[in-house]
PDB file of C-alpha atoms and ligand atoms in Angstrom:
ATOM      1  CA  UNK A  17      -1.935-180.873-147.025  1.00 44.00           C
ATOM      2  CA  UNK A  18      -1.550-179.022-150.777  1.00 46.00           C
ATOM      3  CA  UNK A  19       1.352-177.086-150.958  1.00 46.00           C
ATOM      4  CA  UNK A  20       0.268-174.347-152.645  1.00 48.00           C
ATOM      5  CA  UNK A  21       3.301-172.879-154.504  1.00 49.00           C
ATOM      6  CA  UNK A  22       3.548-176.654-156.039  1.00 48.00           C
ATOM      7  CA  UNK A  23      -0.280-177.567-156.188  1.00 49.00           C
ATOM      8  CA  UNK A  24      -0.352-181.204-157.742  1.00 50.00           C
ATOM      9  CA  UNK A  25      -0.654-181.598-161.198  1.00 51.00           C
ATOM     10  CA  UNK A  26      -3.601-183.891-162.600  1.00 50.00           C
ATOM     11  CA  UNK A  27      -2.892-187.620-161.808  1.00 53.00           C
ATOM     12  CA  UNK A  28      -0.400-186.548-159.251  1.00 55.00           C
ATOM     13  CA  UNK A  29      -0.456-188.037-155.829  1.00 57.00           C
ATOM     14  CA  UNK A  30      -1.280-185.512-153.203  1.00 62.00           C
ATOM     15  CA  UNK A  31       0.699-186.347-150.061  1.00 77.00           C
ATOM     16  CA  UNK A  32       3.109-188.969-151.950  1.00 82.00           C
ATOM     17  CA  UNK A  33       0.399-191.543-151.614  1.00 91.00           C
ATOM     18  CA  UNK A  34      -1.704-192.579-154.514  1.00 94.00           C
ATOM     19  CA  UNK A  35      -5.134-191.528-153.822  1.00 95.00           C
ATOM     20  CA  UNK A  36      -8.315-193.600-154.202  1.00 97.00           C
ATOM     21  CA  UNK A  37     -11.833-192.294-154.198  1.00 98.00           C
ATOM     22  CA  UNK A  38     -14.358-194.143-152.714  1.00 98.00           C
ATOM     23  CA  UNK A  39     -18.070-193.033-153.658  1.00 98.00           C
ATOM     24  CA  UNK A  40     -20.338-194.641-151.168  1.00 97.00           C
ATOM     25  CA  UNK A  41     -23.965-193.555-149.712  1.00 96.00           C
ATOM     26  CA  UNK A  42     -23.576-196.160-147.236  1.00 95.00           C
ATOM     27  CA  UNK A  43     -21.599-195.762-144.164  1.00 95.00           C
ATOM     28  CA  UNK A  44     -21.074-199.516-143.066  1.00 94.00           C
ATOM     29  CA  UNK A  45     -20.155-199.987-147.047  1.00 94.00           C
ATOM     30  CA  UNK A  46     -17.845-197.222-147.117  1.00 96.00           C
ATOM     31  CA  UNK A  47     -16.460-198.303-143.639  1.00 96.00           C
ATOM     32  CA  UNK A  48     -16.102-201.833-145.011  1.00 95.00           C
ATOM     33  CA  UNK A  49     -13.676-200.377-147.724  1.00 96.00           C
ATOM     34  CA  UNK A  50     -11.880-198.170-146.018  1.00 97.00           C
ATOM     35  CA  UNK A  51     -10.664-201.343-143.826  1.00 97.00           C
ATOM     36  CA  UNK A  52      -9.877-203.624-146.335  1.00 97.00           C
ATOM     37  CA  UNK A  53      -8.040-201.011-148.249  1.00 97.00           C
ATOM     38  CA  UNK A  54      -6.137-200.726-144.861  1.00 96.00           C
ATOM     39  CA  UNK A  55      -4.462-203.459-146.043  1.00 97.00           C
ATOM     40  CA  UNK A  56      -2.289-201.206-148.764  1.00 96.00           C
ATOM     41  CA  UNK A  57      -1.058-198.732-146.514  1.00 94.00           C
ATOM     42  CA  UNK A  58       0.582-196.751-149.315  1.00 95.00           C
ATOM     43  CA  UNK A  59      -2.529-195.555-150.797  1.00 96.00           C
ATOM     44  CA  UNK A  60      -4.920-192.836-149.665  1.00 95.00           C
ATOM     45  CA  UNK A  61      -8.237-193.277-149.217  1.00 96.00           C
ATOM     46  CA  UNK A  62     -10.987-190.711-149.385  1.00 97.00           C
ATOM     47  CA  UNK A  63     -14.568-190.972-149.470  1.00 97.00           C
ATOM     48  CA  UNK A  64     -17.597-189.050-150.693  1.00 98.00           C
ATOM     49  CA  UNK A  65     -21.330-189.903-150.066  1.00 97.00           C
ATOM     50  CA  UNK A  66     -22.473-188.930-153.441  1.00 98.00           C
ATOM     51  CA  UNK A  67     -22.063-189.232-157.568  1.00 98.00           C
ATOM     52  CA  UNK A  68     -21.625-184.905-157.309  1.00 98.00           C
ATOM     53  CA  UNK A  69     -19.290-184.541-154.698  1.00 98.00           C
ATOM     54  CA  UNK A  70     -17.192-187.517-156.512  1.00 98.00           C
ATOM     55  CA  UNK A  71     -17.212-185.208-159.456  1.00 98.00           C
ATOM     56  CA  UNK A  72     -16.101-182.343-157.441  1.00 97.00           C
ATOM     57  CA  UNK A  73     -13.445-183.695-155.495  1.00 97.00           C
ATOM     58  CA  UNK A  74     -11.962-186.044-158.536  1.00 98.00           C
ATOM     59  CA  UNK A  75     -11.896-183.158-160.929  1.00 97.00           C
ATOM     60  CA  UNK A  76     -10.815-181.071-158.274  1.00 96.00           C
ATOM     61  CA  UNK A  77      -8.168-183.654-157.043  1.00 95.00           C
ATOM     62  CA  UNK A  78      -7.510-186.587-159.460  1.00 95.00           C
ATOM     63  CA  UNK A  79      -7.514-189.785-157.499  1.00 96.00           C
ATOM     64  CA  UNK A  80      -5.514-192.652-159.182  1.00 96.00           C
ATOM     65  CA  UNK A  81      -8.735-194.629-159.066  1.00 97.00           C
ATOM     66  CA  UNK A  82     -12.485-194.135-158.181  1.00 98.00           C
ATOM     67  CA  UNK A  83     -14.825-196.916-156.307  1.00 98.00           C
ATOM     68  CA  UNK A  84     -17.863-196.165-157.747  1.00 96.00           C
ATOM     69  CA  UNK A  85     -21.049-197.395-156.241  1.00 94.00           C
ATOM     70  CA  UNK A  86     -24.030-197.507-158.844  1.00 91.00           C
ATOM     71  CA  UNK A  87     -26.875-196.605-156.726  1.00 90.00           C
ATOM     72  CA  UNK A  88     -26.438-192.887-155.544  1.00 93.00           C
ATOM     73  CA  UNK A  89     -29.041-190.581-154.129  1.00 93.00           C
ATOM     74  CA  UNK A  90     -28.729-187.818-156.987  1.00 95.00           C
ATOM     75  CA  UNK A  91     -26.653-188.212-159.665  1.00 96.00           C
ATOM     76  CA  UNK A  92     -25.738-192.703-160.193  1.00 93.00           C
ATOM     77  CA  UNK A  93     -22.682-193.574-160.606  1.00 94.00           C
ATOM     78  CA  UNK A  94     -23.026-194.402-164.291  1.00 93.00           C
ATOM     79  CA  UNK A  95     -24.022-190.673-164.630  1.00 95.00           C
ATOM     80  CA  UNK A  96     -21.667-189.645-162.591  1.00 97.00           C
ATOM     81  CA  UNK A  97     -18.333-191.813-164.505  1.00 97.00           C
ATOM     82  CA  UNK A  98     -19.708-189.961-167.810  1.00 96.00           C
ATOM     83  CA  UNK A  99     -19.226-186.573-166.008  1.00 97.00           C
ATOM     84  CA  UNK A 100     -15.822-187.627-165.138  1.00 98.00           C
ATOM     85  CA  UNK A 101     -14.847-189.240-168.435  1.00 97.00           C
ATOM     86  CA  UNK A 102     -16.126-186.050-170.109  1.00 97.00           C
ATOM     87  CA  UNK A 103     -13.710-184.049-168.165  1.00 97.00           C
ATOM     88  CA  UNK A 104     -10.274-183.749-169.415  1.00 97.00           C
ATOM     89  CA  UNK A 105      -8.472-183.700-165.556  1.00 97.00           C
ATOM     90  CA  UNK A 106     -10.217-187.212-164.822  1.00 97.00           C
ATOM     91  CA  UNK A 107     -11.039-189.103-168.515  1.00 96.00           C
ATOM     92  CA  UNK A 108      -7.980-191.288-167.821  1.00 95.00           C
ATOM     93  CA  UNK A 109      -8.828-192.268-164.286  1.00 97.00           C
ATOM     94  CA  UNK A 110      -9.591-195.403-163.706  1.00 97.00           C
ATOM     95  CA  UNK A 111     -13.889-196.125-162.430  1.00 97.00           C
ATOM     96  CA  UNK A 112     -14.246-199.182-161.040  1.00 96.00           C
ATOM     97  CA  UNK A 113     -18.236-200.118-160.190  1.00 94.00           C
ATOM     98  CA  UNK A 114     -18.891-201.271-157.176  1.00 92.00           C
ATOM     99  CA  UNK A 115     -22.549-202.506-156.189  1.00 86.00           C
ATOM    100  CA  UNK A 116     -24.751-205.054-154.795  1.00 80.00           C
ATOM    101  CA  UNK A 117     -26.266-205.284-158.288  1.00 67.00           C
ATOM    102  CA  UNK A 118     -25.601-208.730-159.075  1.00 63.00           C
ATOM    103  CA  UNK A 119     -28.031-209.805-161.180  1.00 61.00           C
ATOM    104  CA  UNK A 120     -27.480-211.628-164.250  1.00 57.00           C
ATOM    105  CA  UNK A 121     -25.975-209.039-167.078  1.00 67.00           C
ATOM    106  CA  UNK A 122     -25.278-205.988-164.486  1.00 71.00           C
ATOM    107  CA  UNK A 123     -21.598-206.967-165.096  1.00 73.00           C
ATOM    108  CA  UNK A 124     -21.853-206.627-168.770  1.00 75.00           C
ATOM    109  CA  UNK A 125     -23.835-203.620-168.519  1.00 76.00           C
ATOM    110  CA  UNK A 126     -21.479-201.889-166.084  1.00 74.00           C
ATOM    111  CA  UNK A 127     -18.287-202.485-168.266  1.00 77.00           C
ATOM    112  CA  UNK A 128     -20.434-200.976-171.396  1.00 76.00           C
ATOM    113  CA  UNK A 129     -21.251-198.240-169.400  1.00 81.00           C
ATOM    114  CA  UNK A 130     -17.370-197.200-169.456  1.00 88.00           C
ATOM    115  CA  UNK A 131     -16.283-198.797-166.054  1.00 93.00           C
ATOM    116  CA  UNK A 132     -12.779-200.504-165.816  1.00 94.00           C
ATOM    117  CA  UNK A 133     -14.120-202.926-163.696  1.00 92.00           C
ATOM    118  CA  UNK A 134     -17.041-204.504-162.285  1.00 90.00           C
ATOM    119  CA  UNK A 135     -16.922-205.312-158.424  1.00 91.00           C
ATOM    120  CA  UNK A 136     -20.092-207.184-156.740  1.00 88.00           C
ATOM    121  CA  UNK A 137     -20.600-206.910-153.189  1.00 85.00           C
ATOM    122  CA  UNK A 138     -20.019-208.398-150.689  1.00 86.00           C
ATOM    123  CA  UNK A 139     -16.896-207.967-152.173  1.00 91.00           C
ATOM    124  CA  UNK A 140     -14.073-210.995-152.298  1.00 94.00           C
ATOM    125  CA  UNK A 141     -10.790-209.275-150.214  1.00 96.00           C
ATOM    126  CA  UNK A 142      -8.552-211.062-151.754  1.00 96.00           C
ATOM    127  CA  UNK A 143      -9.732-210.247-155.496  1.00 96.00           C
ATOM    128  CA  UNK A 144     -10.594-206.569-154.984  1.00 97.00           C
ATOM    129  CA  UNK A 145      -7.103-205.966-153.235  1.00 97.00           C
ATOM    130  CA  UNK A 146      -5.539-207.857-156.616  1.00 97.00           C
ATOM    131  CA  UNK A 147      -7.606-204.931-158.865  1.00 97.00           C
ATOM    132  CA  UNK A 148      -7.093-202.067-156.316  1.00 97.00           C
ATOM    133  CA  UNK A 149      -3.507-202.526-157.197  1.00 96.00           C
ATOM    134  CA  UNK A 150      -3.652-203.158-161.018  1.00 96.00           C
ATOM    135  CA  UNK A 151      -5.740-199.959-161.419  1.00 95.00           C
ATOM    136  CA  UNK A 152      -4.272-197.870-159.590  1.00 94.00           C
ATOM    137  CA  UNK A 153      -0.820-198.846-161.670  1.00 88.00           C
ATOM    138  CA  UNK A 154      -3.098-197.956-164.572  1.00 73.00           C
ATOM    139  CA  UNK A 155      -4.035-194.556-163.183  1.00 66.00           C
ATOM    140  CA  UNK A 156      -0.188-193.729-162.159  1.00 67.00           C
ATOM    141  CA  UNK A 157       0.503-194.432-166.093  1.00 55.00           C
ATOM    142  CA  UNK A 158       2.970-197.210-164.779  1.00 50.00           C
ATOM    143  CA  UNK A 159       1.232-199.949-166.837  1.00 44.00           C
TER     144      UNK A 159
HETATM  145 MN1   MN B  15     -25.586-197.044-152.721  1.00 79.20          MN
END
């Protein structure tokens, strides 16, 4: 819960924990994510279902780090990491893609797009856990 007289400043964890924003239409994706991120038990993860509400609730809420899938219904998630680097509460957070689009020069496309990082599902554990925590000591401004 926000404590209102000491709302959190931009970047700021909410509850303690660092927060990461998952943006997934896909409920078995999102599900997927959520378990392997229980794995670092010292982050929190949230999730929206869309490129809008990710704006919303990042803006809103800085996360240390957004999982950004690419296809959205609305808004994609290359639209949607422009919105967020255009705002000043969330153009340091790190956007990491992550999306089924595999096909020869997504990855380079993604990363000139303005993402951090370029994830391909079905995503390697061990590898995405490795990033998870290199980004989100980017986002906390401890590297
Ligand atoms: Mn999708």
């Amino acid at each position: 819960m926000v404590d209102i007289q000491h709302p959190a400043r931009p970047g700021e964890p909410v509850d303690g924990r660092p927060r990461v924003l998952c943006v997934e239409d896909n409920l078995v994706n999102a599900r997927l994510i959520e378990k392997v991120l229980g794995a670092r038990p010292g982050l929190r993860f949230d999730w929206v279902a869309s490129g809008e509400a990710a704006v919303a609730s990042a803006t809103a809420t800085p996360p240390q780090l957004v999982l950004m899938d690419v296809n959205l219904p609305g808004i994609d998630g290359a639209t949607a990491l422009a919105r967020l680097r255009a705002h000043p509460a969330t153009s340091d957070v790190p956007v990491v893609a992550v999306t089924s689009n595999a096909m020869l020069g997504d990855e380079a496309r993604g990363i000139a797009a303005g993402f951090d990082a370029y994830v391909t599902k079905p995503i390697d554990v061990v590898e995405f856990l490795a990033l998870v925590d290199r980004m989100v000591a980017v986002g906390d401004g401890a590297a």
